[in-house]
Amino acid sequence: MREKYGIDAPGVVRTFAALGVVLTVVSGFVYALANAWWAYVIATVLLLTALTLLTQSLWMVYSSLVGKRRVWERALADLPLRGDERVIEVGPGRGAVLVTAARRIPSGRLAGVDIWRPQDQSGNGREALLANARAAGVADRVDAHDGDMRQLPFPDNDFDLALASLAIHNLPPADRAGAVTELARVVRPGGHIVILDFEATAGYADALRAAGASDVRVSGLHWSMHPPTRVVTAEASRPSRTAS
Ligand SMILES: C[S@@+](CC[C@H](N)C(=O)[O-])C[C@H]1O[C@@H](n2cnc3c(N)ncnc32)[C@H](O)[C@@H]1O
């Protein structure tokens, strides 16, 4: 069986594509019937809007299937990994990122915690994640948990690495900093936190600093994804040394 990871925000992709097709047809009719300069202007505006919508829907499909995994492969390659880390991803969906991490961390143990919302990813579900883990040959090291990222069912310092990909922006703005703090809570001192998203990344960085994380960095924009994303990385707080 092949791995299949689905499309992010499928409703938005479908709406952009459908509107793009409808506006292309309407602009064709307006061009055909136009007999004044302003009618040509309207047809041209309709056509440009249609092309913009179609381009965005195709770019979002590329982002889900190719761009996202490339950005994550680079982000994981930049981490100082031993290869046996315990990893959590909040909102893993069908597992594109969790399975990429499992491949890069060959003796690691990985947990995904999700509420599996169908509007966030096509075919979303814990079974889809486990099927992809089986197809990738990493199912013995991947666990799927039903749960909300705002209240993770794990003790403090339980993981070496925490990941979130296009997940935290789904929360109401007032809840996002709390979810970032929760991520930092479950990572051991000296472990790492990596968050990819297309909005609110400066706020995630602030929440990580407030949680005591160090070396907090926000990347430039990654244009292979749509909307373009940034990656926030941090090291979880180490216990402060007290003078003896
Ligand atoms: C756009 S999908 C991204 C999936 C995956 N991280 C990836 O990049 O392929 C967002 C995911 O966040 C999950 N999610 C949304 N709100 C959540 C919450 N409060 N707690 C846990 N997961 C949540 C959704 O169910 C969905 O699986």
Short mmCIF file of C-alpha atoms and ligand atoms in Angstrom, two decimals:
data_model
loop_
_atom_site.label_atom_id
_atom_site.label_comp_id
_atom_site.label_asym_id
_atom_site.label_seq_id
_atom_site.Cartn_x
_atom_site.Cartn_y
_atom_site.Cartn_z
CA MET A 1 0.00 0.00 0.00
CA ARG A 2 1.20 3.54 -0.82
CA GLU A 3 1.38 6.46 1.58
CA LYS A 4 -1.38 9.03 0.96
CA TYR A 5 -1.33 12.27 2.90
CA GLY A 6 -4.32 14.26 1.59
CA ILE A 7 -4.77 17.96 0.93
CA ASP A 8 -4.75 20.64 3.64
CA ALA A 9 -7.83 22.90 3.91
CA PRO A 10 -9.65 20.93 1.17
CA GLY A 11 -12.74 23.17 1.33
CA VAL A 12 -10.65 26.27 0.51
CA VAL A 13 -8.85 24.46 -2.35
CA ARG A 14 -12.18 23.27 -3.81
CA THR A 15 -13.81 26.72 -3.48
CA PHE A 16 -10.86 28.52 -5.15
CA ALA A 17 -10.80 25.95 -8.00
CA ALA A 18 -14.59 26.07 -8.55
CA LEU A 19 -14.71 29.89 -8.48
CA GLY A 20 -11.71 30.00 -10.84
CA VAL A 21 -13.47 27.76 -13.38
CA VAL A 22 -16.79 29.66 -13.13
CA LEU A 23 -15.08 33.06 -13.53
CA THR A 24 -13.07 31.78 -16.53
CA VAL A 25 -16.32 30.73 -18.26
CA VAL A 26 -18.07 34.01 -17.36
CA SER A 27 -15.13 36.08 -18.64
CA GLY A 28 -15.23 34.07 -21.90
CA PHE A 29 -18.90 35.00 -22.37
CA VAL A 30 -18.24 38.67 -21.58
CA TYR A 31 -15.33 38.73 -24.13
CA ALA A 32 -17.58 37.10 -26.74
CA LEU A 33 -20.44 39.58 -26.23
CA ALA A 34 -18.33 42.68 -25.55
CA ASN A 35 -18.94 45.70 -27.82
CA ALA A 36 -17.50 48.48 -25.66
CA TRP A 37 -14.09 49.11 -24.03
CA TRP A 38 -15.48 48.81 -20.49
CA ALA A 39 -16.87 45.32 -21.26
CA TYR A 40 -13.34 44.23 -22.26
CA VAL A 41 -12.02 45.68 -19.00
CA ILE A 42 -14.62 43.70 -16.99
CA ALA A 43 -13.79 40.49 -18.92
CA THR A 44 -10.07 41.00 -18.30
CA VAL A 45 -10.56 41.63 -14.56
CA LEU A 46 -12.72 38.48 -14.34
CA LEU A 47 -10.09 36.44 -16.18
CA LEU A 48 -7.22 37.72 -13.99
CA THR A 49 -9.24 36.96 -10.84
CA ALA A 50 -9.97 33.46 -12.19
CA LEU A 51 -6.29 32.83 -12.95
CA THR A 52 -5.29 34.03 -9.47
CA LEU A 53 -7.80 31.65 -7.83
CA LEU A 54 -6.76 28.68 -9.99
CA THR A 55 -3.07 29.37 -9.34
CA GLN A 56 -3.70 29.52 -5.59
CA SER A 57 -5.62 26.23 -5.57
CA LEU A 58 -2.85 24.46 -7.54
CA TRP A 59 -0.19 26.02 -5.29
CA MET A 60 -2.06 24.76 -2.20
CA VAL A 61 -2.17 21.22 -3.63
CA TYR A 62 1.59 21.40 -4.39
CA SER A 63 2.16 22.77 -0.87
CA SER A 64 0.31 19.82 0.73
CA LEU A 65 1.92 17.11 -1.39
CA VAL A 66 5.47 18.40 -1.99
CA GLY A 67 6.34 21.79 -0.47
CA LYS A 68 5.47 20.94 3.12
CA ARG A 69 7.53 17.77 3.21
CA ARG A 70 10.54 19.54 1.70
CA VAL A 71 10.39 22.30 4.31
CA TRP A 72 10.09 19.74 7.11
CA GLU A 73 12.91 17.57 5.79
CA ARG A 74 15.17 20.64 5.94
CA ALA A 75 13.90 21.71 9.38
CA LEU A 76 14.52 18.23 10.82
CA ALA A 77 17.93 17.98 9.14
CA ASP A 78 18.95 21.21 10.92
CA LEU A 79 18.30 19.71 14.39
CA PRO A 80 21.06 18.03 16.43
CA LEU A 81 19.33 14.60 16.53
CA ARG A 82 20.80 11.38 17.98
CA GLY A 83 18.30 9.11 16.22
CA ASP A 84 16.53 7.69 19.28
CA GLU A 85 14.42 10.69 20.32
CA ARG A 86 10.94 10.54 21.76
CA VAL A 87 8.83 12.86 19.58
CA ILE A 88 5.34 14.37 19.82
CA GLU A 89 3.46 16.09 17.02
CA VAL A 90 0.26 17.99 17.83
CA GLY A 91 -2.28 17.89 14.99
CA PRO A 92 -0.43 15.31 12.84
CA GLY A 93 -3.48 14.63 10.63
CA ARG A 94 -2.62 11.83 8.19
CA GLY A 95 1.02 11.90 9.28
CA ALA A 96 3.03 13.59 6.50
CA VAL A 97 5.31 15.21 9.09
CA LEU A 98 5.24 12.48 11.75
CA VAL A 99 6.25 9.81 9.21
CA THR A 100 8.99 12.09 7.81
CA ALA A 101 10.28 12.48 11.38
CA ALA A 102 10.07 8.70 11.99
CA ARG A 103 12.26 8.09 8.93
CA ARG A 104 14.83 10.62 10.09
CA ILE A 105 14.87 9.27 13.67
CA PRO A 106 15.34 5.53 13.05
CA SER A 107 15.13 4.33 16.68
CA GLY A 108 12.75 7.04 17.88
CA ARG A 109 9.29 6.64 19.37
CA LEU A 110 6.67 9.06 17.99
CA ALA A 111 3.25 10.16 19.27
CA GLY A 112 0.60 12.12 17.38
CA VAL A 113 -2.22 13.90 19.26
CA ASP A 114 -5.16 15.12 17.19
CA ILE A 115 -8.90 15.79 17.17
CA TRP A 116 -8.83 14.76 13.46
CA ARG A 117 -10.96 17.57 11.95
CA PRO A 118 -12.03 16.68 8.39
CA GLN A 119 -12.10 20.35 7.30
CA ASP A 120 -8.38 20.73 8.05
CA GLN A 121 -7.14 17.86 5.86
CA SER A 122 -8.91 15.61 3.35
CA GLY A 123 -9.48 12.07 4.66
CA ASN A 124 -8.24 13.09 8.11
CA GLY A 125 -8.36 10.43 10.83
CA ARG A 126 -6.27 8.35 13.22
CA GLU A 127 -6.73 5.27 10.94
CA ALA A 128 -5.31 7.26 8.00
CA LEU A 129 -2.25 8.18 10.10
CA LEU A 130 -1.71 4.57 11.17
CA ALA A 131 -2.18 3.31 7.57
CA ASN A 132 0.53 5.71 6.38
CA ALA A 133 2.82 4.64 9.22
CA ARG A 134 2.30 1.00 8.18
CA ALA A 135 2.94 1.83 4.50
CA ALA A 136 6.17 3.60 5.49
CA GLY A 137 7.27 0.67 7.69
CA VAL A 138 7.35 2.74 10.89
CA ALA A 139 4.03 1.67 12.49
CA ASP A 140 5.78 -0.14 15.38
CA ARG A 141 7.20 3.23 16.52
CA VAL A 142 4.17 5.52 15.95
CA ASP A 143 1.24 5.96 18.36
CA ALA A 144 -1.95 7.92 17.60
CA HIS A 145 -3.76 9.60 20.51
CA ASP A 146 -7.15 11.31 20.50
CA GLY A 147 -6.64 14.61 22.29
CA ASP A 148 -6.57 18.39 22.18
CA MET A 149 -3.27 20.24 21.83
CA ARG A 150 -4.40 22.68 24.54
CA GLN A 151 -4.28 19.92 27.16
CA LEU A 152 -1.82 17.21 26.25
CA PRO A 153 -2.22 13.83 27.97
CA PHE A 154 1.48 13.58 28.89
CA PRO A 155 3.57 14.52 31.92
CA ASP A 156 6.16 17.33 31.95
CA ASN A 157 9.50 16.69 30.18
CA ASP A 158 8.22 13.50 28.50
CA PHE A 159 9.62 14.19 24.99
CA ASP A 160 12.90 15.18 23.35
CA LEU A 161 11.23 16.93 20.43
CA ALA A 162 7.82 18.55 19.88
CA LEU A 163 6.45 19.41 16.43
CA ALA A 164 3.42 21.32 15.12
CA SER A 165 2.70 21.75 11.42
CA LEU A 166 -0.15 23.98 10.21
CA ALA A 167 -2.00 23.05 13.38
CA ILE A 168 -1.88 25.83 15.99
CA HIS A 169 -3.47 28.52 13.76
CA ASN A 170 -6.66 26.40 13.85
CA LEU A 171 -7.16 27.44 17.49
CA PRO A 172 -8.93 30.69 18.44
CA PRO A 173 -6.20 33.39 18.71
CA ALA A 174 -6.64 33.59 22.50
CA ASP A 175 -5.75 29.88 22.88
CA ARG A 176 -2.60 29.75 20.72
CA ALA A 177 -0.02 30.93 23.27
CA GLY A 178 -1.40 28.36 25.75
CA ALA A 179 -0.96 25.57 23.20
CA VAL A 180 2.66 26.65 22.58
CA THR A 181 3.30 26.69 26.35
CA GLU A 182 1.80 23.19 26.53
CA LEU A 183 4.22 22.01 23.81
CA ALA A 184 7.15 23.49 25.77
CA ARG A 185 5.89 21.81 28.97
CA VAL A 186 6.12 18.28 27.59
CA VAL A 187 9.66 18.73 26.20
CA ARG A 188 12.59 17.93 28.47
CA PRO A 189 15.12 20.66 29.23
CA GLY A 190 17.52 20.91 26.29
CA GLY A 191 15.02 19.26 23.92
CA HIS A 192 13.65 21.07 20.87
CA ILE A 193 10.38 22.56 19.66
CA VAL A 194 9.67 23.17 15.96
CA ILE A 195 6.48 24.90 14.76
CA LEU A 196 5.56 25.54 11.11
CA ASP A 197 2.66 27.85 10.28
CA PHE A 198 1.51 30.58 7.90
CA GLU A 199 0.35 33.05 10.53
CA ALA A 200 0.92 34.06 14.16
CA THR A 201 4.52 32.78 14.17
CA ALA A 202 5.85 35.89 15.97
CA GLY A 203 3.31 35.17 18.73
CA TYR A 204 4.51 31.53 18.96
CA ALA A 205 8.09 32.80 19.35
CA ASP A 206 6.99 35.16 22.15
CA ALA A 207 5.11 32.34 23.90
CA LEU A 208 8.21 30.10 23.70
CA ARG A 209 10.40 32.83 25.21
CA ALA A 210 7.80 33.37 27.95
CA ALA A 211 7.94 29.60 28.65
CA GLY A 212 11.70 29.96 29.22
CA ALA A 213 12.85 28.49 25.88
CA SER A 214 16.18 29.68 24.51
CA ASP A 215 17.64 30.14 21.03
CA VAL A 216 14.17 31.00 19.68
CA ARG A 217 14.37 31.61 15.92
CA VAL A 218 11.81 32.46 13.25
CA SER A 219 12.77 31.55 9.66
CA GLY A 220 12.15 33.58 6.53
CA LEU A 221 9.14 32.77 4.36
CA HIS A 222 8.98 29.39 2.62
CA TRP A 223 7.39 30.08 -0.78
CA SER A 224 7.11 26.41 -1.75
CA MET A 225 4.01 26.40 0.46
CA HIS A 226 0.78 28.36 0.11
CA PRO A 227 0.07 30.41 2.07
CA PRO A 228 3.87 30.87 2.54
CA THR A 229 5.02 29.60 5.94
CA ARG A 230 7.68 30.27 8.56
CA VAL A 231 9.38 27.78 10.88
CA VAL A 232 9.83 28.67 14.55
CA THR A 233 12.53 26.68 16.37
CA ALA A 234 13.55 26.75 20.03
CA GLU A 235 15.41 24.83 22.70
CA ALA A 236 13.32 23.98 25.77
CA SER A 237 14.43 25.63 29.00
CA ARG A 238 17.31 24.04 30.87
CA PRO A 239 17.26 24.17 34.66
CA SER A 240 19.12 27.29 35.76
CA ARG A 241 22.38 26.60 37.60
CA THR A 242 22.53 27.90 41.13
CA ALA A 243 25.84 28.98 42.58
CA SER A 244 27.04 26.66 45.34
C1 LIG B 1 -3.86 21.34 8.21
S1 LIG B 1 -3.87 19.88 9.20
C2 LIG B 1 -2.11 19.58 9.27
C3 LIG B 1 -1.81 18.12 9.53
C4 LIG B 1 -0.32 17.79 9.65
N1 LIG B 1 0.28 18.47 10.77
C5 LIG B 1 0.41 18.12 8.38
O1 LIG B 1 1.10 19.14 8.33
O2 LIG B 1 0.25 17.36 7.41
C6 LIG B 1 -4.20 20.52 10.85
C7 LIG B 1 -4.39 19.43 11.89
O3 LIG B 1 -4.59 20.03 13.18
C8 LIG B 1 -5.59 19.28 13.85
N2 LIG B 1 -6.16 20.07 14.93
C9 LIG B 1 -6.96 21.16 14.84
N3 LIG B 1 -7.28 21.62 16.05
C10 LIG B 1 -6.70 20.78 16.97
C11 LIG B 1 -6.67 20.71 18.39
N4 LIG B 1 -7.32 21.62 19.14
N5 LIG B 1 -5.94 19.74 18.97
C12 LIG B 1 -5.27 18.81 18.23
N6 LIG B 1 -5.28 18.83 16.87
C13 LIG B 1 -5.98 19.80 16.24
C14 LIG B 1 -6.58 18.93 12.76
O4 LIG B 1 -7.45 17.88 13.12
C15 LIG B 1 -5.63 18.55 11.63
O5 LIG B 1 -5.28 17.20 11.68
#
